[in-house]
PDB file of C-alpha atoms in Angstrom:
ATOM      1  CA  MET A   1      59.226  36.714 -21.162  1.00  0.00           C
ATOM      2  CA  ALA A   2      57.903  37.778 -24.725  1.00  0.00           C
ATOM      3  CA  ASP A   3      54.715  34.820 -24.108  1.00  0.00           C
ATOM      4  CA  GLU A   4      54.260  37.093 -20.696  1.00  0.00           C
ATOM      5  CA  LYS A   5      54.283  40.274 -22.612  1.00  0.00           C
ATOM      6  CA  ASN A   6      51.876  39.352 -24.622  1.00  0.00           C
ATOM      7  CA  ALA A   7      49.685  37.655 -22.463  1.00  0.00           C
ATOM      8  CA  GLU A   8      49.171  41.006 -20.357  1.00  0.00           C
ATOM      9  CA  THR A   9      48.465  43.234 -23.186  1.00  0.00           C
ATOM     10  CA  PRO A  10      45.418  41.644 -24.058  1.00  0.00           C
ATOM     11  CA  ALA A  11      44.091  41.865 -19.776  1.00  0.00           C
ATOM     12  CA  THR A  12      44.897  45.793 -19.909  1.00  0.00           C
ATOM     13  CA  ASP A  13      42.926  46.478 -22.966  1.00  0.00           C
ATOM     14  CA  THR A  14      39.927  44.213 -21.863  1.00  0.00           C
ATOM     15  CA  ALA A  15      40.212  47.044 -18.634  1.00  0.00           C
ATOM     16  CA  ALA A  16      39.763  50.428 -20.189  1.00  0.00           C
ATOM     17  CA  PRO A  17      36.269  49.470 -21.579  1.00  0.00           C
ATOM     18  CA  GLU A  18      35.488  48.599 -18.103  1.00  0.00           C
ATOM     19  CA  THR A  19      36.384  51.429 -16.404  1.00  0.00           C
ATOM     20  CA  ALA A  20      34.805  53.192 -19.109  1.00  0.00           C
ATOM     21  CA  ALA A  21      31.594  51.098 -18.304  1.00  0.00           C
ATOM     22  CA  PRO A  22      30.594  53.298 -14.757  1.00  0.00           C
ATOM     23  CA  GLU A  23      31.101  56.510 -15.801  1.00  0.00           C
ATOM     24  CA  ALA A  24      28.716  56.042 -18.544  1.00  0.00           C
ATOM     25  CA  VAL A  25      26.548  54.230 -16.703  1.00  0.00           C
ATOM     26  CA  GLU A  26      26.536  57.500 -13.521  1.00  0.00           C
ATOM     27  CA  LYS A  27      25.946  59.894 -17.170  1.00  0.00           C
ATOM     28  CA  THR A  28      22.620  57.567 -17.759  1.00  0.00           C
ATOM     29  CA  ALA A  29      21.251  57.618 -13.762  1.00  0.00           C
ATOM     30  CA  GLU A  30      22.163  61.649 -13.656  1.00  0.00           C
ATOM     31  CA  ALA A  31      19.710  61.345 -17.080  1.00  0.00           C
ATOM     32  CA  ALA A  32      17.328  58.847 -15.625  1.00  0.00           C
ATOM     33  CA  THR A  33      17.253  61.257 -11.732  1.00  0.00           C
ATOM     34  CA  VAL A  34      12.969  61.580 -11.228  1.00  0.00           C
ATOM     35  CA  THR A  35      12.134  64.186  -9.574  1.00  0.00           C
ATOM     36  CA  ASP A  36       8.319  63.957  -9.652  1.00  0.00           C
ATOM     37  CA  LEU A  37       5.611  62.093 -11.492  1.00  0.00           C
ATOM     38  CA  ALA A  38       6.055  64.195 -15.074  1.00  0.00           C
ATOM     39  CA  ASP A  39       9.581  62.725 -15.304  1.00  0.00           C
ATOM     40  CA  LEU A  40       8.536  58.784 -14.681  1.00  0.00           C
ATOM     41  CA  LYS A  41       5.578  59.232 -16.989  1.00  0.00           C
ATOM     42  CA  ASP A  42       8.429  60.217 -19.564  1.00  0.00           C
ATOM     43  CA  ILE A  43      10.262  57.502 -18.254  1.00  0.00           C
ATOM     44  CA  ALA A  44       8.517  54.715 -18.686  1.00  0.00           C
ATOM     45  CA  GLY A  45       6.369  55.762 -21.976  1.00  0.00           C
ATOM     46  CA  ASP A  46       3.634  53.571 -22.913  1.00  0.00           C
ATOM     47  CA  ALA A  47       4.402  50.793 -20.392  1.00  0.00           C
ATOM     48  CA  PRO A  48       1.260  50.542 -18.738  1.00  0.00           C
ATOM     49  CA  ASN A  49      -1.216  51.365 -22.040  1.00  0.00           C
ATOM     50  CA  ALA A  50       0.616  47.930 -22.889  1.00  0.00           C
ATOM     51  CA  ASP A  51      -0.270  46.383 -19.488  1.00  0.00           C
ATOM     52  CA  ALA A  52      -3.576  47.715 -19.703  1.00  0.00           C
ATOM     53  CA  ALA A  53      -4.018  45.890 -23.680  1.00  0.00           C
ATOM     54  CA  THR A  54      -2.739  42.443 -22.522  1.00  0.00           C
ATOM     55  CA  ALA A  55      -5.176  42.527 -19.696  1.00  0.00           C
ATOM     56  CA  GLU A  56      -8.024  43.202 -22.180  1.00  0.00           C
ATOM     57  CA  ASN A  57      -7.094  40.239 -23.899  1.00  0.00           C
ATOM     58  CA  VAL A  58      -7.213  37.728 -21.377  1.00  0.00           C
ATOM     59  CA  VAL A  59     -10.573  35.865 -21.248  1.00  0.00           C
ATOM     60  CA  VAL A  60     -11.991  34.991 -18.043  1.00  0.00           C
ATOM     61  CA  GLU A  61     -14.133  31.113 -18.017  1.00  0.00           C
ATOM     62  CA  THR A  62     -17.024  31.463 -15.859  1.00  0.00           C
ATOM     63  CA  MET A  63     -18.354  27.819 -17.170  1.00  0.00           C
ATOM     64  CA  PRO A  64     -18.833  25.259 -14.370  1.00  0.00           C
ATOM     65  CA  LEU A  65     -16.495  22.544 -15.102  1.00  0.00           C
ATOM     66  CA  ARG A  66     -19.459  19.794 -15.134  1.00  0.00           C
ATOM     67  CA  GLU A  67     -22.591  19.420 -17.099  1.00  0.00           C
ATOM     68  CA  GLN A  68     -26.142  19.560 -15.362  1.00  0.00           C
ATOM     69  CA  GLU A  69     -27.543  16.063 -14.424  1.00  0.00           C
ATOM     70  CA  LEU A  70     -30.864  14.875 -14.740  1.00  0.00           C
ATOM     71  CA  ASP A  71     -33.129  11.936 -14.818  1.00  0.00           C
ATOM     72  CA  GLY A  72     -36.107  11.616 -17.816  1.00  0.00           C
ATOM     73  CA  GLN A  73     -38.482  13.858 -15.405  1.00  0.00           C
ATOM     74  CA  GLY A  74     -36.058  16.668 -14.955  1.00  0.00           C
ATOM     75  CA  ARG A  75     -34.884  16.079 -11.347  1.00  0.00           C
ATOM     76  CA  ALA A  76     -31.356  15.765 -10.015  1.00  0.00           C
ATOM     77  CA  TYR A  77     -30.327  12.592  -7.910  1.00  0.00           C
ATOM     78  CA  ALA A  78     -28.114  11.815  -5.346  1.00  0.00           C
ATOM     79  CA  THR A  79     -27.292   9.901  -2.779  1.00  0.00           C
ATOM     80  CA  GLY A  80     -26.376  10.733   0.885  1.00  0.00           C
ATOM     81  CA  ARG A  81     -24.664   9.331   3.674  1.00  0.00           C
ATOM     82  CA  ARG A  82     -24.580   9.481   7.253  1.00  0.00           C
ATOM     83  CA  LYS A  83     -23.042   6.770   9.984  1.00  0.00           C
ATOM     84  CA  ASP A  84     -25.366   3.950   9.189  1.00  0.00           C
ATOM     85  CA  ALA A  85     -27.751   5.699   7.390  1.00  0.00           C
ATOM     86  CA  VAL A  86     -27.914   6.294   3.422  1.00  0.00           C
ATOM     87  CA  ALA A  87     -30.401   8.396   1.715  1.00  0.00           C
ATOM     88  CA  ARG A  88     -31.837   8.490  -2.089  1.00  0.00           C
ATOM     89  CA  VAL A  89     -32.563  11.999  -2.713  1.00  0.00           C
ATOM     90  CA  TRP A  90     -34.504  14.168  -6.014  1.00  0.00           C
ATOM     91  CA  ILE A  91     -34.952  17.361  -6.453  1.00  0.00           C
ATOM     92  CA  LYS A  92     -36.874  19.751  -8.990  1.00  0.00           C
ATOM     93  CA  PRO A  93     -38.031  23.229  -9.221  1.00  0.00           C
ATOM     94  CA  GLY A  94     -40.522  23.649  -6.881  1.00  0.00           C
ATOM     95  CA  LYS A  95     -42.469  25.947  -3.449  1.00  0.00           C
ATOM     96  CA  GLY A  96     -39.481  24.108  -1.368  1.00  0.00           C
ATOM     97  CA  VAL A  97     -41.844  21.425  -0.222  1.00  0.00           C
ATOM     98  CA  VAL A  98     -39.278  18.197   1.892  1.00  0.00           C
ATOM     99  CA  THR A  99     -40.903  14.884   1.576  1.00  0.00           C
ATOM    100  CA  VAL A 100     -38.904  11.833   3.653  1.00  0.00           C
ATOM    101  CA  ASN A 101     -40.006   8.441   3.613  1.00  0.00           C
ATOM    102  CA  GLY A 102     -43.919   9.944   1.845  1.00  0.00           C
ATOM    103  CA  LYS A 103     -44.125  12.609   4.997  1.00  0.00           C
ATOM    104  CA  GLU A 104     -43.789  16.046   5.815  1.00  0.00           C
ATOM    105  CA  GLN A 105     -40.090  16.697   6.918  1.00  0.00           C
ATOM    106  CA  ASP A 106     -42.215  18.853   9.879  1.00  0.00           C
ATOM    107  CA  VAL A 107     -43.393  15.335  10.544  1.00  0.00           C
ATOM    108  CA  TYR A 108     -40.616  12.891   9.971  1.00  0.00           C
ATOM    109  CA  PHE A 109     -38.042  15.156  11.626  1.00  0.00           C
ATOM    110  CA  ALA A 110     -39.693  16.739  13.874  1.00  0.00           C
ATOM    111  CA  ARG A 111     -37.017  18.453  15.899  1.00  0.00           C
ATOM    112  CA  PRO A 112     -36.761  21.719  14.581  1.00  0.00           C
ATOM    113  CA  THR A 113     -32.523  21.074  14.704  1.00  0.00           C
ATOM    114  CA  LEU A 114     -32.964  18.383  12.201  1.00  0.00           C
ATOM    115  CA  ARG A 115     -35.070  20.418   9.628  1.00  0.00           C
ATOM    116  CA  LEU A 116     -32.125  23.162  10.258  1.00  0.00           C
ATOM    117  CA  ILE A 117     -29.804  20.069   9.228  1.00  0.00           C
ATOM    118  CA  ILE A 118     -31.501  19.142   6.002  1.00  0.00           C
ATOM    119  CA  ASN A 119     -31.804  22.959   4.787  1.00  0.00           C
ATOM    120  CA  GLN A 120     -27.852  24.233   5.185  1.00  0.00           C
ATOM    121  CA  PRO A 121     -27.274  23.236   1.539  1.00  0.00           C
ATOM    122  CA  PHE A 122     -30.223  25.567   0.499  1.00  0.00           C
ATOM    123  CA  SER A 123     -29.628  28.343   2.548  1.00  0.00           C
ATOM    124  CA  ILE A 124     -26.112  28.537   2.357  1.00  0.00           C
ATOM    125  CA  THR A 125     -26.477  28.991  -1.783  1.00  0.00           C
ATOM    126  CA  GLU A 126     -29.483  31.355  -1.287  1.00  0.00           C
ATOM    127  CA  ARG A 127     -31.987  28.937  -3.055  1.00  0.00           C
ATOM    128  CA  GLU A 128     -34.557  28.030  -0.371  1.00  0.00           C
ATOM    129  CA  GLY A 129     -38.179  27.346  -1.183  1.00  0.00           C
ATOM    130  CA  GLN A 130     -36.945  27.250  -4.887  1.00  0.00           C
ATOM    131  CA  TYR A 131     -36.843  23.024  -4.979  1.00  0.00           C
ATOM    132  CA  ASP A 132     -38.865  20.207  -4.079  1.00  0.00           C
ATOM    133  CA  VAL A 133     -37.096  17.368  -2.159  1.00  0.00           C
ATOM    134  CA  VAL A 134     -38.161  14.128  -2.262  1.00  0.00           C
ATOM    135  CA  ALA A 135     -35.811  11.130  -0.076  1.00  0.00           C
ATOM    136  CA  THR A 136     -36.127   7.859   0.730  1.00  0.00           C
ATOM    137  CA  VAL A 137     -34.016   7.274   4.225  1.00  0.00           C
ATOM    138  CA  ARG A 138     -33.433   3.341   4.997  1.00  0.00           C
ATOM    139  CA  GLY A 139     -30.687   2.642   8.411  1.00  0.00           C
ATOM    140  CA  GLY A 140     -29.320   4.928  11.367  1.00  0.00           C
ATOM    141  CA  GLY A 141     -31.236   7.300  13.395  1.00  0.00           C
ATOM    142  CA  LEU A 142     -32.850  10.493  13.317  1.00  0.00           C
ATOM    143  CA  SER A 143     -29.907  12.346  13.061  1.00  0.00           C
ATOM    144  CA  GLY A 144     -27.886  10.081  10.849  1.00  0.00           C
ATOM    145  CA  GLN A 145     -30.785  10.097   8.341  1.00  0.00           C
ATOM    146  CA  ALA A 146     -30.895  13.641   8.318  1.00  0.00           C
ATOM    147  CA  GLY A 147     -27.384  13.904   7.738  1.00  0.00           C
ATOM    148  CA  ALA A 148     -27.526  11.723   5.364  1.00  0.00           C
ATOM    149  CA  VAL A 149     -30.334  13.851   3.876  1.00  0.00           C
ATOM    150  CA  LYS A 150     -28.208  16.760   4.049  1.00  0.00           C
ATOM    151  CA  HIS A 151     -25.380  15.077   2.212  1.00  0.00           C
ATOM    152  CA  GLY A 152     -27.859  14.200  -0.677  1.00  0.00           C
ATOM    153  CA  VAL A 153     -29.084  17.408  -1.087  1.00  0.00           C
ATOM    154  CA  ALA A 154     -25.761  18.743  -1.198  1.00  0.00           C
ATOM    155  CA  GLN A 155     -24.891  16.788  -4.177  1.00  0.00           C
ATOM    156  CA  ALA A 156     -28.085  16.786  -6.088  1.00  0.00           C
ATOM    157  CA  LEU A 157     -28.039  20.601  -5.882  1.00  0.00           C
ATOM    158  CA  THR A 158     -24.919  20.525  -7.409  1.00  0.00           C
ATOM    159  CA  ARG A 159     -25.895  18.355  -9.760  1.00  0.00           C
ATOM    160  CA  TYR A 160     -29.068  20.511 -10.730  1.00  0.00           C
ATOM    161  CA  GLU A 161     -26.755  23.925 -10.849  1.00  0.00           C
ATOM    162  CA  PRO A 162     -23.038  23.051 -11.124  1.00  0.00           C
ATOM    163  CA  ALA A 163     -22.139  26.835 -10.843  1.00  0.00           C
ATOM    164  CA  LEU A 164     -22.490  25.988  -7.216  1.00  0.00           C
ATOM    165  CA  ARG A 165     -20.548  23.400  -6.339  1.00  0.00           C
ATOM    166  CA  SER A 166     -17.781  25.893  -5.368  1.00  0.00           C
ATOM    167  CA  THR A 167     -20.033  27.747  -2.449  1.00  0.00           C
ATOM    168  CA  VAL A 168     -21.496  24.056  -1.679  1.00  0.00           C
ATOM    169  CA  LYS A 169     -18.050  22.369  -1.563  1.00  0.00           C
ATOM    170  CA  ALA A 170     -16.312  25.371   0.562  1.00  0.00           C
ATOM    171  CA  ALA A 171     -18.946  24.587   3.584  1.00  0.00           C
ATOM    172  CA  GLY A 172     -18.179  20.704   3.618  1.00  0.00           C
ATOM    173  CA  PHE A 173     -21.455  19.673   2.831  1.00  0.00           C
ATOM    174  CA  LEU A 174     -20.043  17.718  -0.515  1.00  0.00           C
ATOM    175  CA  THR A 175     -18.046  15.778   1.593  1.00  0.00           C
ATOM    176  CA  ARG A 176     -19.367  12.324   3.262  1.00  0.00           C
ATOM    177  CA  ASP A 177     -18.627  12.895   7.694  1.00  0.00           C
ATOM    178  CA  SER A 178     -16.990   9.318   8.093  1.00  0.00           C
ATOM    179  CA  ARG A 179     -17.477   9.679  11.859  1.00  0.00           C
ATOM    180  CA  VAL A 180     -18.884   6.014  13.229  1.00  0.00           C
ATOM    181  CA  VAL A 181     -19.653   4.478  16.793  1.00  0.00           C
ATOM    182  CA  GLU A 182     -15.956   3.477  18.017  1.00  0.00           C
ATOM    183  CA  ARG A 183     -16.376  -0.484  18.390  1.00  0.00           C
ATOM    184  CA  LYS A 184     -16.454  -1.711  21.744  1.00  0.00           C
ATOM    185  CA  LYS A 185     -13.282  -3.622  23.251  1.00  0.00           C
ATOM    186  CA  TYR A 186     -12.980  -6.526  25.362  1.00  0.00           C
ATOM    187  CA  GLY A 187     -12.243  -6.021  28.953  1.00  0.00           C
ATOM    188  CA  ARG A 188     -14.163  -2.736  28.862  1.00  0.00           C
ATOM    189  CA  ALA A 189     -17.762  -2.034  29.210  1.00  0.00           C
ATOM    190  CA  LYS A 190     -18.211   0.221  25.867  1.00  0.00           C
ATOM    191  CA  ALA A 191     -15.251   1.667  23.268  1.00  0.00           C
ATOM    192  CA  ARG A 192     -13.668   3.288  26.210  1.00  0.00           C
ATOM    193  CA  ARG A 193     -15.644   2.694  29.364  1.00  0.00           C
ATOM    194  CA  SER A 194     -13.903   0.510  31.961  1.00  0.00           C
ATOM    195  CA  PHE A 195     -15.596  -1.448  34.371  1.00  0.00           C
ATOM    196  CA  GLN A 196     -16.344  -0.149  38.556  1.00  0.00           C
ATOM    197  CA  PHE A 197     -12.818  -0.630  39.759  1.00  0.00           C
ATOM    198  CA  SER A 198     -13.036  -3.061  42.668  1.00  0.00           C
ATOM    199  CA  LYS A 199      -9.656  -3.358  45.190  1.00  0.00           C
ATOM    200  CA  ARG A 200     -10.626  -6.126  47.029  1.00  0.00           C
TER     201      ARG A 200
END
């Protein structure tokens, strides 16, 4: 019995401070009640100034992650691919002249849509008329070749100006377009096309 009394007494001693604690919390809550913005400023103290001080210490890095890659003649080189076409592309600062396989782009790519495709990387980065392009293309048709030149121009542009990489990448110009012709299947005329059905 004596052990039970001794075990009960510490429990009652610890309960007394717990009852006192809620009263103290109520008093501090009454003291900290905010009636207007001036009271809030008094309670907060210099906390916003401390946040501003830490914000000033943060240094934002604007340096490009990659280095500029140029050859001995000051040109950026890249390879572009689309369907069966492969393009080797060199760009350098100039007046916006595009030469494909030794011909002007107006002669080689007669369709305006093909020329538009080639100039997309320049238009999205606002560099139209600032770079000369020399490209050699092999394989595929005109549409695939235009896509290959566009891919090569986008890659070369990011190598000449690494800061533009995020803009060109966001537009999806750095990714090789993996769509190719679907293979022909046996028992069918083409990839999906069936032979004409004859009931008899």
